[in-house]
């Protein structure tokens, strides 16, 4: 079992940056691929980014965030990060950390979510 707690959300102006953190408790954090998803008001939750287990040598991104967002992990701290640069109002959403992300972008574990609001 893995528990996930996100932090780092907030209000930022368009063009600004935020870094989200996700602290994981439980065993074998480095065994799991990790990811970030988001859900905007009135929309379904969507995939944002994922990072492979162990060294995190493989990453993937949703097309609209490529080149602006970077996912990373620190296994010593049981933490995964999402660095978000050049934020746009359309990035406004609740961002969820996900654990045990599969290749078809499903996840077994979820955090409670953190709000990111980008003002224009």
CSV table of N, CA, C and O in Angstrom, one decimal, residues 29-102:
chain,number,residue,atom,x,y,z
A,29,UNK,N,8.9,2.4,-2.7
A,29,UNK,CA,8.6,3.5,-3.6
A,29,UNK,C,9.2,3.4,-4.9
A,29,UNK,O,8.6,3.6,-6.0
A,30,UNK,N,10.5,3.0,-4.9
A,30,UNK,CA,11.2,3.0,-6.2
A,30,UNK,C,10.8,1.8,-7.1
A,30,UNK,O,11.2,1.8,-8.3
A,31,UNK,N,9.9,1.0,-6.6
A,31,UNK,CA,9.4,-0.1,-7.5
A,31,UNK,C,8.3,0.4,-8.4
A,31,UNK,O,7.9,-0.3,-9.3
A,32,UNK,N,7.8,1.6,-8.1
A,32,UNK,CA,6.6,2.0,-8.8
A,32,UNK,C,6.9,3.1,-9.8
A,32,UNK,O,7.6,4.1,-9.5
A,33,UNK,N,6.3,3.0,-11.0
A,33,UNK,CA,6.2,4.1,-11.9
A,33,UNK,C,5.2,5.1,-11.3
A,33,UNK,O,4.2,4.8,-10.7
A,34,UNK,N,5.6,6.4,-11.4
A,34,UNK,CA,4.8,7.5,-10.8
A,34,UNK,C,4.3,8.4,-11.8
A,34,UNK,O,4.9,8.5,-12.9
A,35,UNK,N,3.3,9.2,-11.5
A,35,UNK,CA,2.7,10.1,-12.5
A,35,UNK,C,1.9,11.2,-11.9
A,35,UNK,O,1.7,11.3,-10.7
A,36,UNK,N,1.6,12.1,-12.8
A,36,UNK,CA,0.7,13.3,-12.4
A,36,UNK,C,-0.5,13.3,-13.4
A,36,UNK,O,-0.3,13.1,-14.6
A,37,UNK,N,-1.7,13.5,-12.9
A,37,UNK,CA,-2.9,13.7,-13.6
A,37,UNK,C,-3.5,15.1,-13.2
A,37,UNK,O,-3.1,15.6,-12.2
A,38,UNK,N,-4.4,15.5,-14.0
A,38,UNK,CA,-5.1,16.8,-13.6
A,38,UNK,C,-6.6,16.7,-14.0
A,38,UNK,O,-6.9,16.0,-14.9
A,39,UNK,N,-7.4,17.5,-13.3
A,39,UNK,CA,-8.8,17.6,-13.6
A,39,UNK,C,-9.3,19.0,-13.5
A,39,UNK,O,-9.2,19.6,-12.4
A,40,UNK,N,-9.7,19.5,-14.6
A,40,UNK,CA,-10.2,20.9,-14.6
A,40,UNK,C,-11.7,20.9,-14.4
A,40,UNK,O,-12.4,19.8,-14.6
A,41,UNK,N,-12.3,22.0,-14.0
A,41,UNK,CA,-13.8,22.0,-13.7
A,41,UNK,C,-14.6,21.6,-14.9
A,41,UNK,O,-14.3,22.1,-16.0
A,42,UNK,N,-15.5,20.7,-14.7
A,42,UNK,CA,-16.3,20.2,-15.8
A,42,UNK,C,-15.7,19.3,-16.8
A,42,UNK,O,-16.3,18.9,-17.8
A,43,UNK,N,-14.5,18.9,-16.5
A,43,UNK,CA,-13.8,18.0,-17.4
A,43,UNK,C,-13.4,16.7,-16.7
A,43,UNK,O,-13.3,16.6,-15.5
A,44,UNK,N,-13.0,15.7,-17.5
A,44,UNK,CA,-12.6,14.4,-17.0
A,44,UNK,C,-11.1,14.6,-16.6
A,44,UNK,O,-10.3,15.4,-17.1
A,45,UNK,N,-10.7,13.7,-15.7
A,45,UNK,CA,-9.3,13.7,-15.3
A,45,UNK,C,-8.4,13.3,-16.5
A,45,UNK,O,-8.8,12.3,-17.2
A,46,UNK,N,-7.3,13.9,-16.7
A,46,UNK,CA,-6.4,13.6,-17.8
A,46,UNK,C,-5.0,13.4,-17.3
A,46,UNK,O,-4.5,13.9,-16.3
A,47,UNK,N,-4.3,12.6,-18.1
A,47,UNK,CA,-2.9,12.3,-17.9
A,47,UNK,C,-2.0,13.6,-18.1
A,47,UNK,O,-2.3,14.3,-19.1
A,48,UNK,N,-1.0,13.8,-17.3
A,48,UNK,CA,-0.1,14.9,-17.5
A,48,UNK,C,1.3,14.4,-17.8
A,48,UNK,O,1.9,14.8,-18.8
A,49,UNK,N,1.8,13.6,-16.9
A,49,UNK,CA,3.2,13.1,-17.0
A,49,UNK,C,3.4,11.8,-16.2
A,49,UNK,O,2.7,11.6,-15.3
A,50,UNK,N,4.4,11.0,-16.6
A,50,UNK,CA,4.8,9.8,-15.9
A,50,UNK,C,6.3,9.6,-15.9
A,50,UNK,O,6.9,10.1,-16.8
A,51,UNK,N,6.8,8.9,-14.9
A,51,UNK,CA,8.2,8.6,-14.8
A,51,UNK,C,8.3,7.2,-14.4
A,51,UNK,O,7.6,6.6,-13.6
A,52,UNK,N,9.3,6.5,-15.1
A,52,UNK,CA,9.5,5.1,-14.8
A,52,UNK,C,10.0,4.8,-13.4
A,52,UNK,O,10.5,5.7,-12.7
A,53,UNK,N,9.8,3.5,-13.0
A,53,UNK,CA,10.3,3.1,-11.7
A,53,UNK,C,11.8,3.1,-11.7
A,53,UNK,O,12.5,3.3,-12.7
A,54,UNK,N,12.4,2.8,-10.5
A,54,UNK,CA,13.8,2.7,-10.3
A,54,UNK,C,14.4,4.1,-10.6
A,54,UNK,O,14.1,5.0,-9.9
A,55,UNK,N,15.3,4.2,-11.6
A,55,UNK,CA,16.0,5.4,-11.8
A,55,UNK,C,15.2,6.5,-12.5
A,55,UNK,O,15.6,7.6,-12.5
A,56,UNK,N,14.0,6.2,-13.0
A,56,UNK,CA,13.2,7.2,-13.6
A,56,UNK,C,13.8,7.6,-14.9
A,56,UNK,O,13.7,8.8,-15.3
A,57,UNK,N,14.4,6.7,-15.6
A,57,UNK,CA,15.1,7.1,-16.9
A,57,UNK,C,14.2,7.4,-18.0
A,57,UNK,O,14.6,8.0,-19.0
A,58,UNK,N,12.9,6.9,-17.9
A,58,UNK,CA,12.0,7.1,-19.0
A,58,UNK,C,10.8,8.0,-18.5
A,58,UNK,O,10.3,7.8,-17.4
A,59,UNK,N,10.5,9.0,-19.2
A,59,UNK,CA,9.4,9.9,-18.9
A,59,UNK,C,8.5,10.1,-20.1
A,59,UNK,O,8.9,9.8,-21.2
A,60,UNK,N,7.3,10.4,-19.8
A,60,UNK,CA,6.3,10.7,-20.9
A,60,UNK,C,5.4,11.8,-20.5
A,60,UNK,O,5.2,12.1,-19.3
A,61,UNK,N,4.9,12.6,-21.5
A,61,UNK,CA,4.2,13.8,-21.2
A,61,UNK,C,3.0,13.9,-22.2
A,61,UNK,O,3.0,13.4,-23.3
A,62,UNK,N,1.9,14.5,-21.7
A,62,UNK,CA,0.8,14.9,-22.5
A,62,UNK,C,1.3,16.0,-23.4
A,62,UNK,O,2.1,16.8,-23.1
A,63,UNK,N,0.8,16.0,-24.7
A,63,UNK,CA,1.3,16.9,-25.7
A,63,UNK,C,1.3,18.3,-25.3
A,63,UNK,O,2.3,19.1,-25.6
A,64,UNK,N,0.3,18.8,-24.6
A,64,UNK,CA,0.1,20.2,-24.3
A,64,UNK,C,1.1,20.7,-23.3
A,64,UNK,O,1.3,21.9,-23.1
A,65,UNK,N,1.8,19.8,-22.5
A,65,UNK,CA,2.7,20.2,-21.5
A,65,UNK,C,4.2,19.9,-21.9
A,65,UNK,O,5.1,20.3,-21.2
A,66,UNK,N,4.4,19.3,-23.0
A,66,UNK,CA,5.8,19.0,-23.4
A,66,UNK,C,6.6,20.3,-23.6
A,66,UNK,O,6.1,21.2,-24.2
A,67,UNK,N,7.8,20.2,-23.1
A,67,UNK,CA,8.6,21.4,-23.2
A,67,UNK,C,8.4,22.4,-22.1
A,67,UNK,O,9.2,23.4,-21.9
A,68,UNK,N,7.3,22.3,-21.3
A,68,UNK,CA,7.0,23.2,-20.2
A,68,UNK,C,7.1,22.6,-18.9
A,68,UNK,O,7.5,23.2,-17.9
A,69,UNK,N,6.7,21.3,-18.8
A,69,UNK,CA,6.6,20.6,-17.5
A,69,UNK,C,7.7,19.5,-17.5
A,69,UNK,O,8.1,18.9,-18.5
A,70,UNK,N,8.3,19.3,-16.3
A,70,UNK,CA,9.3,18.2,-16.1
A,70,UNK,C,8.9,17.4,-14.9
A,70,UNK,O,8.8,18.0,-13.8
A,71,UNK,N,8.9,16.1,-15.1
A,71,UNK,CA,8.6,15.2,-14.0
A,71,UNK,C,10.0,14.6,-13.5
A,71,UNK,O,10.8,14.3,-14.4
A,72,UNK,N,10.2,14.4,-12.2
A,72,UNK,CA,11.4,13.9,-11.7
A,72,UNK,C,11.1,13.1,-10.4
A,72,UNK,O,10.0,13.3,-9.9
A,73,UNK,N,12.0,12.3,-10.0
A,73,UNK,CA,11.8,11.6,-8.7
A,73,UNK,C,13.1,11.5,-7.9
A,73,UNK,O,14.2,11.5,-8.5
A,74,UNK,N,12.9,11.5,-6.6
A,74,UNK,CA,14.1,11.4,-5.7
A,74,UNK,C,13.7,10.2,-4.8
A,74,UNK,O,12.9,10.3,-3.8
A,75,UNK,N,14.3,9.0,-5.1
A,75,UNK,CA,13.9,7.8,-4.4
A,75,UNK,C,14.4,7.8,-2.9
A,75,UNK,O,13.8,7.2,-2.1
A,76,UNK,N,15.5,8.6,-2.7
A,76,UNK,CA,16.0,8.7,-1.3
A,76,UNK,C,15.0,9.4,-0.4
A,76,UNK,O,14.9,9.2,0.8
A,77,UNK,N,14.2,10.3,-1.0
A,77,UNK,CA,13.2,11.1,-0.3
A,77,UNK,C,11.8,10.6,-0.5
A,77,UNK,O,10.8,11.2,0.0
A,78,UNK,N,11.6,9.5,-1.3
A,78,UNK,CA,10.3,9.0,-1.6
A,78,UNK,C,9.4,10.1,-2.1
A,78,UNK,O,8.2,10.2,-1.7
A,79,UNK,N,9.9,10.8,-3.0
A,79,UNK,CA,9.2,12.0,-3.5
A,79,UNK,C,9.3,12.1,-5.1
A,79,UNK,O,10.3,11.8,-5.7
A,80,UNK,N,8.2,12.5,-5.7
A,80,UNK,CA,8.1,12.8,-7.1
A,80,UNK,C,7.7,14.2,-7.3
A,80,UNK,O,6.9,14.8,-6.5
A,81,UNK,N,8.3,14.9,-8.3
A,81,UNK,CA,8.1,16.3,-8.5
A,81,UNK,C,7.5,16.5,-9.9
A,81,UNK,O,7.6,15.8,-10.8
A,82,UNK,N,6.8,17.7,-10.0
A,82,UNK,CA,6.4,18.2,-11.3
A,82,UNK,C,6.7,19.7,-11.4
A,82,UNK,O,6.1,20.5,-10.7
A,83,UNK,N,7.8,20.0,-12.1
A,83,UNK,CA,8.2,21.4,-12.3
A,83,UNK,C,7.3,21.9,-13.5
A,83,UNK,O,7.4,21.3,-14.6
A,84,UNK,N,6.6,23.0,-13.3
A,84,UNK,CA,5.7,23.5,-14.3
A,84,UNK,C,6.2,24.9,-14.6
A,84,UNK,O,6.1,25.8,-13.7
A,85,UNK,N,6.6,25.2,-15.8
A,85,UNK,CA,7.0,26.5,-16.3
A,85,UNK,C,6.1,27.0,-17.4
A,85,UNK,O,5.4,26.2,-18.0
A,86,UNK,N,6.2,28.3,-17.6
A,86,UNK,CA,5.4,28.9,-18.7
A,86,UNK,C,3.9,28.5,-18.6
A,86,UNK,O,3.3,28.1,-19.5
A,87,UNK,N,3.4,28.6,-17.4
A,87,UNK,CA,2.1,28.2,-17.1
A,87,UNK,C,1.0,29.0,-17.9
A,87,UNK,O,1.2,30.3,-18.1
A,88,UNK,N,0.0,28.4,-18.3
A,88,UNK,CA,-1.1,29.0,-19.0
A,88,UNK,C,-2.4,28.9,-18.2
A,88,UNK,O,-2.6,28.0,-17.4
A,89,UNK,N,-3.4,29.8,-18.5
A,89,UNK,CA,-4.7,29.6,-17.8
A,89,UNK,C,-5.3,28.3,-18.0
A,89,UNK,O,-6.0,27.8,-17.1
A,90,UNK,N,-5.1,27.7,-19.1
A,90,UNK,CA,-5.7,26.3,-19.4
A,90,UNK,C,-5.0,25.2,-18.6
A,90,UNK,O,-5.5,24.1,-18.6
A,91,UNK,N,-3.9,25.5,-17.9
A,91,UNK,CA,-3.3,24.6,-17.0
A,91,UNK,C,-4.1,24.5,-15.6
A,91,UNK,O,-3.7,23.7,-14.8
A,92,UNK,N,-5.0,25.4,-15.4
A,92,UNK,CA,-5.7,25.5,-14.1
A,92,UNK,C,-6.5,24.2,-13.9
A,92,UNK,O,-7.3,23.8,-14.8
A,93,UNK,N,-6.3,23.5,-12.8
A,93,UNK,CA,-6.9,22.2,-12.5
A,93,UNK,C,-6.5,21.8,-11.1
A,93,UNK,O,-5.6,22.4,-10.5
A,94,UNK,N,-7.1,20.7,-10.6
A,94,UNK,CA,-6.6,20.0,-9.5
A,94,UNK,C,-5.6,19.0,-10.0
A,94,UNK,O,-6.0,18.2,-10.9
A,95,UNK,N,-4.4,19.0,-9.5
A,95,UNK,CA,-3.4,18.1,-9.9
A,95,UNK,C,-3.3,16.9,-8.9
A,95,UNK,O,-3.2,17.2,-7.7
A,96,UNK,N,-3.3,15.7,-9.4
A,96,UNK,CA,-3.2,14.5,-8.6
A,96,UNK,C,-1.9,13.7,-8.9
A,96,UNK,O,-1.6,13.5,-10.0
A,97,UNK,N,-1.3,13.3,-7.8
A,97,UNK,CA,-0.2,12.4,-7.9
A,97,UNK,C,-0.7,11.0,-8.0
A,97,UNK,O,-1.7,10.7,-7.3
A,98,UNK,N,-0.1,10.2,-8.8
A,98,UNK,CA,-0.5,8.8,-9.0
A,98,UNK,C,0.6,7.8,-8.8
A,98,UNK,O,1.8,8.1,-9.3
A,99,UNK,N,0.4,6.7,-8.2
A,99,UNK,CA,1.4,5.7,-8.0
A,99,UNK,C,1.0,4.4,-8.8
A,99,UNK,O,-0.1,4.1,-8.9
A,100,UNK,N,2.1,3.6,-9.1
A,100,UNK,CA,1.9,2.4,-9.9
A,100,UNK,C,1.2,2.7,-11.2
A,100,UNK,O,0.1,2.1,-11.5
A,101,UNK,N,1.7,3.6,-12.0
A,101,UNK,CA,1.1,4.0,-13.2
A,101,UNK,C,1.5,3.0,-14.3
A,101,UNK,O,2.6,2.6,-14.5
A,102,UNK,N,0.5,2.5,-15.0
A,102,UNK,CA,0.7,1.5,-16.0
A,102,UNK,C,1.0,2.1,-17.4
A,102,UNK,O,0.8,3.3,-17.6
